[in-house]
Coordinates of C-alpha atoms in Angstrom, one line a residue:
M619 CA 79.7 -6.0 -121.7
A620 CA 79.4 -7.5 -125.2
L621 CA 75.6 -7.0 -125.3
I622 CA 75.9 -3.5 -124.0
L623 CA 78.4 -2.6 -126.7
I624 CA 76.2 -4.1 -129.5
S625 CA 73.2 -2.2 -128.2
W626 CA 75.2 1.0 -128.1
I627 CA 76.3 0.6 -131.7
Y628 CA 72.7 0.3 -132.8
I629 CA 71.8 3.3 -130.6
A630 CA 74.6 5.4 -132.1
L631 CA 73.6 4.5 -135.7
T632 CA 69.9 5.4 -134.9
C633 CA 70.9 8.7 -133.3
V634 CA 73.2 9.7 -136.2
H635 CA 70.3 9.1 -138.6
L636 CA 67.6 10.8 -136.6
G637 CA 70.0 13.5 -135.5
L638 CA 70.9 14.3 -139.0
G639 CA 67.3 14.5 -139.9
L640 CA 66.6 16.9 -137.0
S641 CA 69.6 18.9 -138.0
Y642 CA 68.2 19.5 -141.5
F643 CA 64.8 20.5 -139.9
I644 CA 66.3 23.2 -137.6
Q645 CA 69.1 24.0 -140.0
L646 CA 72.1 23.0 -137.8
K647 CA 75.4 23.4 -139.6
N648 CA 77.5 21.4 -137.2
N649 CA 77.7 17.9 -138.6
Q650 CA 80.3 16.5 -136.3
L651 CA 79.5 13.1 -134.8
I652 CA 78.9 14.3 -131.1
P653 CA 76.5 17.1 -131.8
V654 CA 74.6 14.9 -134.3
L655 CA 74.4 12.1 -131.6
I656 CA 73.0 14.6 -129.1
S657 CA 70.5 15.8 -131.6
G658 CA 69.5 12.2 -132.3
L659 CA 69.0 11.4 -128.6
F660 CA 66.8 14.4 -128.3
C661 CA 64.8 13.5 -131.4
V662 CA 64.2 9.9 -130.2
S663 CA 63.2 11.2 -126.7
L664 CA 60.5 13.4 -128.3
L665 CA 59.3 10.7 -130.7
S666 CA 59.1 8.0 -128.0
T667 CA 57.1 10.4 -125.7
I668 CA 54.6 11.1 -128.4
W669 CA 54.4 7.3 -129.0
A670 CA 53.9 6.6 -125.3
I671 CA 50.9 8.9 -125.1
F672 CA 49.1 6.4 -127.4
G673 CA 50.6 3.1 -126.5
R674 CA 53.5 1.0 -125.2
I675 CA 57.1 1.6 -126.2
N676 CA 57.9 -1.9 -127.4
I677 CA 58.6 -3.8 -130.6
E678 CA 56.1 -1.7 -132.5
F679 CA 58.0 1.5 -131.8
H680 CA 61.3 -0.2 -132.9
L681 CA 59.7 -1.2 -136.2
F682 CA 58.8 2.4 -136.7
L683 CA 62.4 3.4 -135.8
L684 CA 63.8 0.9 -138.2
A685 CA 61.7 2.3 -141.0
L686 CA 62.7 5.8 -140.1
N687 CA 66.4 4.7 -140.0
G688 CA 66.1 3.2 -143.4
L689 CA 64.4 6.2 -144.9
I690 CA 67.0 8.7 -143.6
Y691 CA 70.0 6.4 -144.4
F692 CA 69.1 6.0 -148.1
S693 CA 68.3 9.6 -148.5
K694 CA 71.4 10.9 -146.7
K695 CA 73.8 8.0 -147.2
K696 CA 76.7 10.1 -148.4
K697 CA 76.4 12.6 -145.5
I698 CA 76.2 9.8 -142.9
H699 CA 79.3 8.2 -144.3
Q700 CA 81.1 11.5 -144.2
I701 CA 80.2 12.1 -140.5
F702 CA 81.9 8.8 -139.6
Q703 CA 84.8 9.4 -141.9
D704 CA 85.4 12.8 -140.3
F705 CA 85.1 11.2 -136.8
A706 CA 87.7 8.6 -137.8
T707 CA 90.0 11.3 -139.0
D708 CA 89.6 13.2 -135.8
L709 CA 90.4 10.1 -133.8
K710 CA 93.6 9.6 -135.8
A711 CA 94.7 13.2 -135.0
L712 CA 94.6 12.6 -131.3
S713 CA 97.9 12.2 -129.5
V714 CA 99.0 8.7 -128.5
L715 CA 98.5 9.4 -124.8
I716 CA 94.9 10.7 -125.3
K717 CA 94.1 7.7 -127.5
V718 CA 95.2 5.5 -124.6
F719 CA 93.1 7.4 -122.1
L720 CA 90.1 7.3 -124.4
S721 CA 90.4 3.6 -125.0
V722 CA 90.8 2.7 -121.4
V723 CA 87.9 5.0 -120.3
T724 CA 85.7 3.5 -122.9
I725 CA 86.3 0.0 -121.6
L726 CA 85.8 1.1 -118.0
I727 CA 82.5 2.8 -118.8
I728 CA 81.1 -0.3 -120.5
A729 CA 82.4 -2.5 -117.6
Q730 CA 80.7 -0.2 -115.0
C731 CA 77.4 -0.4 -117.0
A732 CA 77.6 -4.2 -116.9
S733 CA 77.9 -4.2 -113.1
A734 CA 75.1 -3.9 -110.5
P735 CA 73.2 -0.6 -110.4
F736 CA 74.3 1.7 -107.5
V737 CA 71.7 4.5 -107.6
I738 CA 68.9 4.0 -104.9
D739 CA 66.3 5.8 -107.1
N740 CA 66.7 2.9 -109.5
E741 CA 65.1 0.6 -106.9
T742 CA 62.5 3.3 -106.1
Y743 CA 61.1 4.1 -109.5
Y744 CA 63.6 3.9 -112.4
I745 CA 63.0 0.2 -113.1
Q746 CA 59.2 0.4 -112.6
T747 CA 58.9 3.5 -114.7
I748 CA 60.6 1.9 -117.7
K749 CA 58.6 -1.3 -117.2
W750 CA 55.3 0.7 -117.3
L751 CA 56.5 2.5 -120.5
N752 CA 57.5 -0.7 -122.2
E753 CA 54.3 -2.5 -121.4
Y754 CA 51.6 0.2 -121.4
G755 CA 53.1 3.6 -122.3
L756 CA 51.9 6.6 -120.3
V757 CA 49.3 5.4 -117.9
K758 CA 46.7 7.8 -116.4
G759 CA 47.2 8.4 -112.7
L760 CA 50.3 6.2 -112.4
A761 CA 51.6 8.4 -109.7
N762 CA 48.7 7.4 -107.5
L763 CA 50.2 3.9 -107.3
H764 CA 53.6 5.3 -106.2
I765 CA 54.2 9.0 -106.1
S766 CA 57.8 8.7 -107.3
L767 CA 56.5 7.5 -110.6
G768 CA 55.3 11.0 -111.1
Q769 CA 59.0 12.0 -111.5
M770 CA 59.2 10.1 -114.8
S771 CA 61.9 11.9 -116.8
G772 CA 62.3 12.4 -120.5
W773 CA 65.5 10.4 -120.0
H774 CA 63.5 7.4 -118.6
I775 CA 61.2 7.6 -121.7
L776 CA 64.3 7.6 -123.9
Q777 CA 65.8 4.6 -121.9
S778 CA 62.5 2.7 -122.4
A779 CA 63.0 3.2 -126.1
F780 CA 66.5 1.7 -125.9
S781 CA 65.9 -1.0 -123.3
F782 CA 64.9 -3.5 -126.0
S783 CA 62.7 -5.3 -123.5
F784 CA 61.2 -7.5 -126.2
L785 CA 64.6 -9.0 -126.7
Y786 CA 66.4 -8.9 -123.4
Q787 CA 65.6 -7.7 -119.9
N788 CA 68.9 -6.3 -118.6
L789 CA 69.8 -3.4 -120.9
N790 CA 69.4 -0.3 -118.7
D791 CA 72.6 1.6 -119.4
L792 CA 71.8 4.7 -121.6
S793 CA 73.4 7.0 -119.0
G794 CA 76.7 5.2 -119.7
F795 CA 76.3 5.8 -123.4
C796 CA 75.7 9.5 -122.7
L797 CA 78.8 9.6 -120.4
L798 CA 80.8 8.0 -123.2
I799 CA 79.7 10.7 -125.6
G800 CA 80.7 13.4 -123.1
N801 CA 84.1 11.8 -122.6
I802 CA 84.8 11.5 -126.3
F803 CA 84.0 15.1 -126.8
A804 CA 86.1 16.1 -123.8
F805 CA 89.2 14.1 -125.0
F806 CA 89.0 15.9 -128.4
K807 CA 88.9 19.2 -126.6
L808 CA 91.8 18.3 -124.3
N809 CA 93.8 17.5 -127.4
E810 CA 93.0 20.9 -128.8
F811 CA 93.7 22.6 -125.5
F812 CA 97.2 21.3 -125.5
K813 CA 97.7 23.1 -128.8
N814 CA 95.7 26.4 -128.4
K815 CA 95.2 26.8 -124.6
S816 CA 91.6 28.1 -125.1
I817 CA 89.6 28.3 -121.9
Q818 CA 86.5 26.4 -123.2
D819 CA 88.7 23.6 -124.5
G820 CA 90.5 23.4 -121.2
I821 CA 87.3 23.3 -119.0
M822 CA 85.7 20.7 -121.3
G823 CA 88.9 18.7 -121.5
L824 CA 89.0 18.2 -117.7
F825 CA 85.4 16.7 -117.7
P826 CA 86.6 13.1 -117.5
L827 CA 88.5 13.8 -114.3
A828 CA 85.2 13.4 -112.5
N829 CA 84.6 9.9 -113.9
V830 CA 85.2 8.3 -110.5
F831 CA 82.1 10.2 -109.3
F832 CA 80.1 9.8 -112.5
F833 CA 80.6 6.1 -112.6
Q834 CA 78.4 5.6 -109.6
F835 CA 75.4 6.7 -111.7
I836 CA 75.8 5.1 -115.1
S837 CA 74.7 1.5 -114.4
A838 CA 71.2 2.8 -114.0
P839 CA 69.3 5.4 -116.1
S840 CA 70.0 8.3 -113.8
P841 CA 68.8 11.7 -115.4
D842 CA 71.7 13.4 -113.6
I843 CA 74.3 12.1 -116.0
P844 CA 72.8 13.6 -119.1
V845 CA 72.4 16.9 -117.2
Y846 CA 76.1 16.8 -116.4
V847 CA 77.1 16.1 -120.0
L848 CA 74.6 18.4 -121.7
S849 CA 75.3 21.3 -119.3
F850 CA 79.1 21.1 -120.0
L851 CA 78.3 21.1 -123.7
L852 CA 75.9 24.0 -123.3
F853 CA 78.6 26.0 -121.5
F854 CA 81.2 25.1 -124.1
Y855 CA 79.2 26.1 -127.1
L856 CA 78.1 29.4 -125.4
I857 CA 81.7 30.4 -124.7
D858 CA 82.7 29.3 -128.2
N859 CA 79.8 31.1 -130.0
L860 CA 78.6 34.0 -127.9
K861 CA 79.6 36.5 -130.5
S862 CA 78.3 34.5 -133.4
E863 CA 75.3 35.9 -135.2
D864 CA 74.7 32.6 -137.1
I865 CA 71.3 31.3 -136.0
A866 CA 72.5 27.7 -136.5
D867 CA 74.9 28.2 -133.5
F868 CA 72.0 29.5 -131.4
D869 CA 69.7 26.7 -132.5
F870 CA 72.1 24.0 -131.1
I871 CA 72.5 25.9 -127.9
A872 CA 68.7 26.2 -127.6
L873 CA 68.3 22.5 -128.4
L874 CA 70.7 21.6 -125.6
G875 CA 68.7 23.8 -123.2
F876 CA 65.4 22.1 -124.2
F877 CA 66.9 18.7 -123.8
I878 CA 68.3 19.4 -120.4
L879 CA 64.8 20.6 -119.2
F880 CA 63.1 17.6 -120.7
V881 CA 65.5 15.4 -118.8
K882 CA 65.5 17.2 -115.4
I883 CA 63.4 20.2 -114.6
T884 CA 65.6 21.1 -111.6
A885 CA 68.1 22.5 -114.1
F886 CA 65.4 25.1 -115.0
A887 CA 67.7 28.2 -114.8
L888 CA 69.9 26.9 -117.7
I889 CA 67.2 27.9 -120.2
L890 CA 68.1 31.5 -119.4
I891 CA 71.2 31.1 -121.6
P892 CA 69.5 30.6 -124.9
L893 CA 66.9 33.1 -123.8
F894 CA 69.6 35.7 -123.4
L895 CA 71.0 35.0 -126.8
L896 CA 67.6 35.2 -128.3
I897 CA 67.0 38.7 -126.8
L898 CA 70.4 39.8 -127.9
H899 CA 69.9 38.9 -131.6
F900 CA 66.1 38.8 -131.9
K901 CA 65.9 41.4 -134.7
K902 CA 68.4 39.6 -136.8
W903 CA 66.9 36.2 -136.3
S904 CA 63.2 36.9 -136.0
K905 CA 62.3 35.5 -139.5
Q906 CA 64.3 32.3 -139.0
L907 CA 63.0 31.2 -135.6
F908 CA 60.1 29.0 -136.6
P909 CA 62.0 25.6 -136.5
I910 CA 63.7 26.0 -133.2
S911 CA 60.5 27.7 -131.7
F912 CA 58.5 24.7 -132.9
M913 CA 61.0 22.4 -131.1
G914 CA 60.8 24.4 -127.9
L915 CA 57.0 24.4 -128.0
L916 CA 56.8 20.7 -128.7
T917 CA 59.1 20.0 -125.8
L918 CA 57.0 22.1 -123.5
I919 CA 53.7 20.5 -124.7
L920 CA 55.1 17.0 -124.2
F921 CA 56.5 17.8 -120.8
V922 CA 53.1 19.1 -119.6
T923 CA 51.2 16.3 -121.3
K924 CA 53.4 13.6 -119.7
N925 CA 52.9 15.1 -116.2
A926 CA 49.2 15.6 -116.7
I927 CA 48.7 12.0 -117.7
I928 CA 50.7 10.3 -115.0
S929 CA 49.8 12.6 -112.1
G930 CA 47.1 15.1 -113.1
L931 CA 49.7 17.8 -112.1
P932 CA 50.9 19.3 -115.4
L933 CA 53.8 21.2 -113.8
F934 CA 54.9 18.3 -111.5
P935 CA 56.7 18.5 -109.1
L936 CA 54.8 21.8 -108.6
T937 CA 51.4 21.1 -107.1
H938 CA 49.8 24.6 -107.6
F939 CA 47.9 23.6 -110.7
R940 CA 45.9 20.3 -110.4
L941 CA 43.6 19.0 -113.2
P942 CA 40.0 18.3 -112.2
V943 CA 40.2 14.7 -113.2
D944 CA 39.6 11.5 -111.1
F945 CA 43.2 10.4 -111.5
S946 CA 44.9 13.5 -110.2
V947 CA 47.3 12.8 -107.3
P948 CA 45.7 14.2 -104.0
L949 CA 47.5 17.2 -102.5
S950 CA 47.9 15.3 -99.2
S951 CA 50.0 12.6 -100.8
A952 CA 52.1 15.0 -102.9
E953 CA 52.7 17.3 -99.9
F954 CA 53.7 14.4 -97.7
Y955 CA 56.1 13.1 -100.3
F956 CA 57.8 16.5 -101.0
N957 CA 57.9 17.6 -97.4
S958 CA 59.5 14.4 -96.2
G959 CA 62.0 14.6 -99.1
K960 CA 62.8 18.2 -98.2
M961 CA 63.5 17.3 -94.6
C962 CA 66.1 14.7 -95.8
M963 CA 67.6 17.2 -98.2
F964 CA 68.2 19.8 -95.4
F965 CA 69.2 17.2 -92.9
V966 CA 66.6 18.3 -90.3
T967 CA 63.6 16.6 -88.7
A968 CA 60.0 17.9 -89.4
E969 CA 60.0 19.6 -85.9
E970 CA 63.3 21.3 -86.6
Y971 CA 62.2 22.5 -90.0
Q972 CA 59.1 24.1 -88.5
S973 CA 61.0 25.7 -85.6
M974 CA 64.2 26.8 -87.3
H975 CA 64.6 29.9 -89.4
F976 CA 66.1 29.6 -92.9
L977 CA 69.6 30.7 -92.0
Q978 CA 69.8 27.9 -89.4
I979 CA 68.5 25.4 -91.8
A980 CA 71.0 26.6 -94.5
L981 CA 73.9 26.3 -92.0
R982 CA 72.7 22.7 -91.1
W983 CA 72.7 21.9 -94.8
L984 CA 76.0 23.6 -95.5
F985 CA 77.9 21.8 -92.7
A986 CA 76.2 18.4 -93.1
S987 CA 78.4 15.4 -92.3
K988 CA 80.5 13.4 -94.7
I989 CA 80.4 13.8 -98.4
S990 CA 77.3 16.0 -98.6
G991 CA 78.8 18.6 -96.3
L992 CA 82.1 18.4 -98.2
I993 CA 80.5 19.0 -101.6
N994 CA 78.2 21.7 -100.2
V995 CA 81.1 23.7 -98.7
S996 CA 83.2 23.2 -101.8
T997 CA 80.4 24.5 -104.0
V998 CA 79.9 27.6 -102.0
L999 CA 83.7 28.3 -101.9
V1000 CA 84.0 27.7 -105.7
L1001 CA 81.1 30.0 -106.5
L1002 CA 82.6 32.7 -104.2
M1003 CA 86.0 32.4 -105.8
S1004 CA 85.0 32.2 -109.4
P1005 CA 84.3 35.9 -110.0
I1006 CA 87.8 36.8 -108.9
F1007 CA 89.3 34.3 -111.4
I1008 CA 86.9 35.5 -114.2
Y1009 CA 87.9 39.1 -113.7
K1010 CA 91.6 38.4 -113.4
F1011 CA 92.2 35.7 -116.0
H1012 CA 89.3 35.6 -118.5
H1013 CA 87.1 38.7 -118.4
K1014 CA 84.6 37.4 -120.9
K1015 CA 80.8 38.1 -121.2
A1016 CA 80.1 34.4 -121.8
L1017 CA 81.7 33.4 -118.5
W1018 CA 79.9 36.2 -116.6
L1019 CA 76.6 35.0 -118.2
I1020 CA 77.3 31.3 -117.2
Y1021 CA 78.3 32.5 -113.7
S1022 CA 75.1 34.5 -113.3
V1023 CA 72.9 31.6 -114.4
S1024 CA 74.9 29.3 -112.1
L1025 CA 74.2 31.5 -109.2
I1026 CA 70.5 31.7 -110.0
E1027 CA 70.3 27.9 -110.4
F1028 CA 72.2 27.3 -107.1
I1029 CA 69.9 29.7 -105.2
L1030 CA 66.8 28.1 -106.6
L1031 CA 68.0 24.7 -105.6
L1032 CA 69.1 25.9 -102.2
L1033 CA 65.5 27.1 -101.6
S1034 CA 63.8 23.9 -102.9
S1035 CA 66.0 20.8 -103.6
P1036 CA 69.5 21.3 -102.3
V1037 CA 70.8 17.8 -103.1
Y1038 CA 74.4 17.9 -104.2
R1039 CA 74.0 15.7 -107.2
Y1040 CA 71.5 18.3 -108.6
F1041 CA 74.2 21.1 -108.6
I1042 CA 77.5 19.3 -108.6
Y1043 CA 77.9 20.0 -112.4
L1044 CA 78.2 23.7 -111.4
T1045 CA 80.8 22.9 -108.8
L1046 CA 82.8 20.9 -111.3
F1047 CA 82.5 23.4 -114.1
W1048 CA 83.8 26.3 -112.0
G1049 CA 86.3 24.1 -110.2
F1050 CA 87.8 23.1 -113.6
F1051 CA 87.7 26.7 -114.6
I1052 CA 89.8 27.7 -111.6
V1053 CA 92.2 24.8 -112.2
I1054 CA 92.7 25.8 -115.9
C1055 CA 93.4 29.4 -114.8
L1056 CA 96.2 28.2 -112.6
V1057 CA 97.5 25.1 -114.4
Q1058 CA 98.1 24.7 -118.1
N1059 CA 101.2 22.4 -118.1
Q1060 CA 100.5 19.4 -120.3
K1061 CA 102.7 17.0 -118.3
L1062 CA 101.0 17.9 -115.1
I1063 CA 97.5 17.6 -116.5
S1064 CA 98.4 14.3 -118.1
G1065 CA 99.7 13.0 -114.8
V1066 CA 96.5 14.0 -113.0
Y1067 CA 94.5 12.2 -115.8
A1068 CA 96.5 9.0 -115.3
I1069 CA 95.8 9.1 -111.5
S1070 CA 92.1 9.7 -112.2
V1071 CA 91.9 6.8 -114.6
L1072 CA 93.6 4.5 -112.1
A1073 CA 91.3 5.7 -109.3
T1074 CA 88.3 5.0 -111.5
A1075 CA 89.5 1.6 -112.3
F1076 CA 90.3 0.8 -108.7
V1077 CA 86.8 1.8 -107.6
L1078 CA 85.3 -0.3 -110.4
F1079 CA 87.2 -3.5 -109.8
F1080 CA 87.5 -3.6 -106.0
P1081 CA 84.7 -3.7 -103.4
L1082 CA 84.9 -0.6 -101.2
N1083 CA 83.1 0.5 -98.1
F1084 CA 81.8 4.1 -98.3
D1085 CA 80.7 4.4 -94.6
G1086 CA 83.2 7.2 -94.2
L1087 CA 81.5 9.2 -97.0
T1088 CA 77.8 8.6 -96.4
Q1089 CA 75.3 7.8 -93.7
N1090 CA 73.1 6.0 -96.2
K1091 CA 73.7 2.2 -95.6
L1092 CA 72.0 1.4 -99.0
I1093 CA 74.9 3.1 -100.9
S1094 CA 77.7 2.3 -98.4
Q1095 CA 79.1 -0.4 -100.8
N1096 CA 80.2 0.3 -104.4
S1097 CA 79.0 -1.9 -107.3
S1098 CA 82.2 -3.5 -108.4
F1099 CA 82.6 -5.3 -111.8
S1100 CA 82.3 -9.1 -112.0
F1101 CA 84.0 -11.0 -114.9
K1102 CA 80.8 -13.1 -115.3
N1103 CA 79.3 -9.9 -116.8
I1104 CA 81.8 -9.7 -119.7
V1105 CA 79.0 -10.9 -122.1
F1106 CA 75.8 -10.5 -120.1
P1107 CA 75.3 -7.4 -117.9
H1108 CA 74.0 -7.6 -114.3
K1109 CA 70.3 -7.6 -113.9
N1110 CA 68.6 -4.2 -113.6
S1111 CA 68.2 -4.4 -109.8
K1112 CA 71.0 -4.9 -107.2
L1113 CA 68.5 -6.1 -104.6
Q1114 CA 67.9 -9.8 -104.0
T1115 CA 64.1 -9.4 -103.6
T1116 CA 61.2 -11.8 -103.6
F1117 CA 57.7 -10.6 -104.0
T1118 CA 54.2 -11.6 -102.9
V1119 CA 50.8 -10.6 -104.1
V1120 CA 48.5 -8.4 -102.0
Q1121 CA 44.9 -7.4 -102.6
N1122 CA 43.6 -4.0 -101.4
G1123 CA 40.2 -3.2 -102.7
N1124 CA 40.2 -3.7 -106.4
L1125 CA 44.0 -3.4 -106.6
K1126 CA 46.1 -6.5 -106.7
Y1127 CA 49.8 -5.7 -106.5
Y1128 CA 53.2 -7.2 -106.0
T1129 CA 55.1 -6.1 -102.9
P1130 CA 58.7 -6.9 -101.7
V1131 CA 58.6 -9.6 -99.0
Q1132 CA 61.4 -7.9 -97.1
S1133 CA 61.6 -4.3 -98.0
A1134 CA 65.0 -2.6 -98.2
F1135 CA 63.4 0.8 -97.4
F1136 CA 60.1 2.6 -97.4
W1137 CA 59.9 3.7 -101.0
A1138 CA 61.6 0.6 -102.5
N1139 CA 59.9 -1.4 -105.3
G1140 CA 62.7 -3.2 -107.0
D1141 CA 62.2 -5.3 -110.1
G1142 CA 58.8 -6.8 -109.3
N1143 CA 56.1 -7.5 -111.8
L1144 CA 53.5 -4.8 -112.6
P1145 CA 51.9 -3.3 -110.6
C1146 CA 54.6 -3.3 -107.9
V1147 CA 54.5 -1.1 -104.8
N1148 CA 55.7 -1.6 -101.2
Q1149 CA 52.9 -2.7 -98.9
E1150 CA 54.5 -0.8 -96.1
Q1151 CA 54.0 2.4 -98.1
I1152 CA 50.4 1.5 -99.0
D1153 CA 49.5 0.7 -95.4
Y1154 CA 51.2 3.9 -94.1
F1155 CA 49.3 6.2 -96.5
E1156 CA 46.0 4.4 -95.6
Q1157 CA 46.6 4.8 -91.9
T1158 CA 48.0 8.3 -91.8
L1159 CA 46.5 10.1 -94.8
G1160 CA 43.4 8.0 -95.3
V1161 CA 44.1 7.2 -99.0
V1162 CA 44.7 4.1 -101.0
P1163 CA 45.4 3.6 -104.7
Q1164 CA 42.7 1.8 -106.8
M1165 CA 42.4 0.7 -110.4
R1166 CA 40.2 2.9 -112.6
G1167 CA 39.0 0.0 -114.7
A1168 CA 39.4 -3.7 -115.3
D1169 CA 42.8 -3.3 -117.0
L1170 CA 46.1 -1.8 -115.8
S1171 CA 46.1 0.4 -118.9
D1172 CA 43.1 2.2 -117.5
G1173 CA 45.3 3.7 -114.8
F1174 CA 44.8 4.5 -111.1
Y1175 CA 43.0 6.9 -108.8
T1176 CA 43.3 7.6 -105.1
K1177 CA 40.4 6.6 -103.0
S1178 CA 39.7 8.4 -99.7
I1179 CA 38.8 6.2 -96.8
Q1180 CA 38.2 6.7 -93.1
K1181 CA 41.5 6.6 -91.2
Q1182 CA 41.9 3.5 -89.0

């Protein structure tokens, strides 16, 4: 816990400096701590992506960051001090009860981050992605080694910048830092809601009630957490500023949209929100759009470049456009990966998927067993009920716009990737909206908060069995806190895995001796991939990954062979 806290202090200082620098470039007027931190995180993610194109994200990058930190600090010292002074003043203005909630939640977040990672994707590709970035940067054809590595997110690149691998190996908790930012902002808005009863403050103020769910993702660099936090911020600022004709308000909303897409492309529909504002006020803003347009274009270029380098598919996960280079992932591998994933998402077999029409598949998905079905049904019900509550209680254009975008996003995900963690932020937002329409009593809300904090602490400190909620045995046991992690956090992997070296053609790789599941890599040395996966692709698809040169930095290509 102590090491995580120290690293977060450094991350916060860095993000304030770079966020303030970015704010001056795109002329943001909001110099409160939370928006500046978000701007700083986005700035570092773009800078580290540019850096990774040319080399590893390691001590050299941090020397560059330190120099940049110093330059900005000494040129904007007074403004930086003012940001922290204003934040301290805002903290003092919170009610005693909210101060207690915030203090307890902060400790719980750090404790959860110090515990063993829970997210399965961490063992599949998070750990390995960040290792590759720390040791080599963006590597050509990396997805040929393991197709999941093609899903490298802007959040993983940002985590690699703040993993400090040249100092210590077990700092992997940027999602927890992001959740803390979201919670701090939410507690400030809850404090304001108790005074003014505004709808946007109320919805945002209820955000921490979902911590018991969020906590399962924050001890690994899951891109889902920043999407949850940033989307709530995006919705908040839209409701707060829809009628504003100040381009600075639009710029921050657009920045949030760009950041969300850079983190997770499955939230694509959210970019419609800043696009709508742009169309609405284009004539007034047309001569002031260069800075934010540049940021949007840079984000798009880096997103496409990242995908093109690691997979040869510039619009990954879309496979329609494939670069004519030797390191492009073959369509057979990509289609197998996405098709097998889609079967799991819809809870059907390959034969059922081919024989059933979409309505049957959708019903199978909707009424899936355990927590997936519960959240799926809840989401549909909340989305069906929300228009009634908007019309009756808060008939505002901003809410109708968010609802329309939510519906588009949900439909797109239903047709492609209907995993509840991809859309649960919509469920929560509209669920909280309905709650705020019906309940505004301060004592009742505070009581629910107390129950939520106790439930979160209970799940954190006591081992629990989730067999009643999920069929996945790999996540049937929560990652509870151990007091031996008060200073040093748990290692980045929860698996107790040993590795052996295997040679296949010119590729020598590390493989788990006893694989937890087909796609598992764990925390093996580079290059690491499951031999079971390599053998399966060789036997069924007739392809094997090979090195493009004598060094790992040269990347990988897929070699076609005769099926055995």
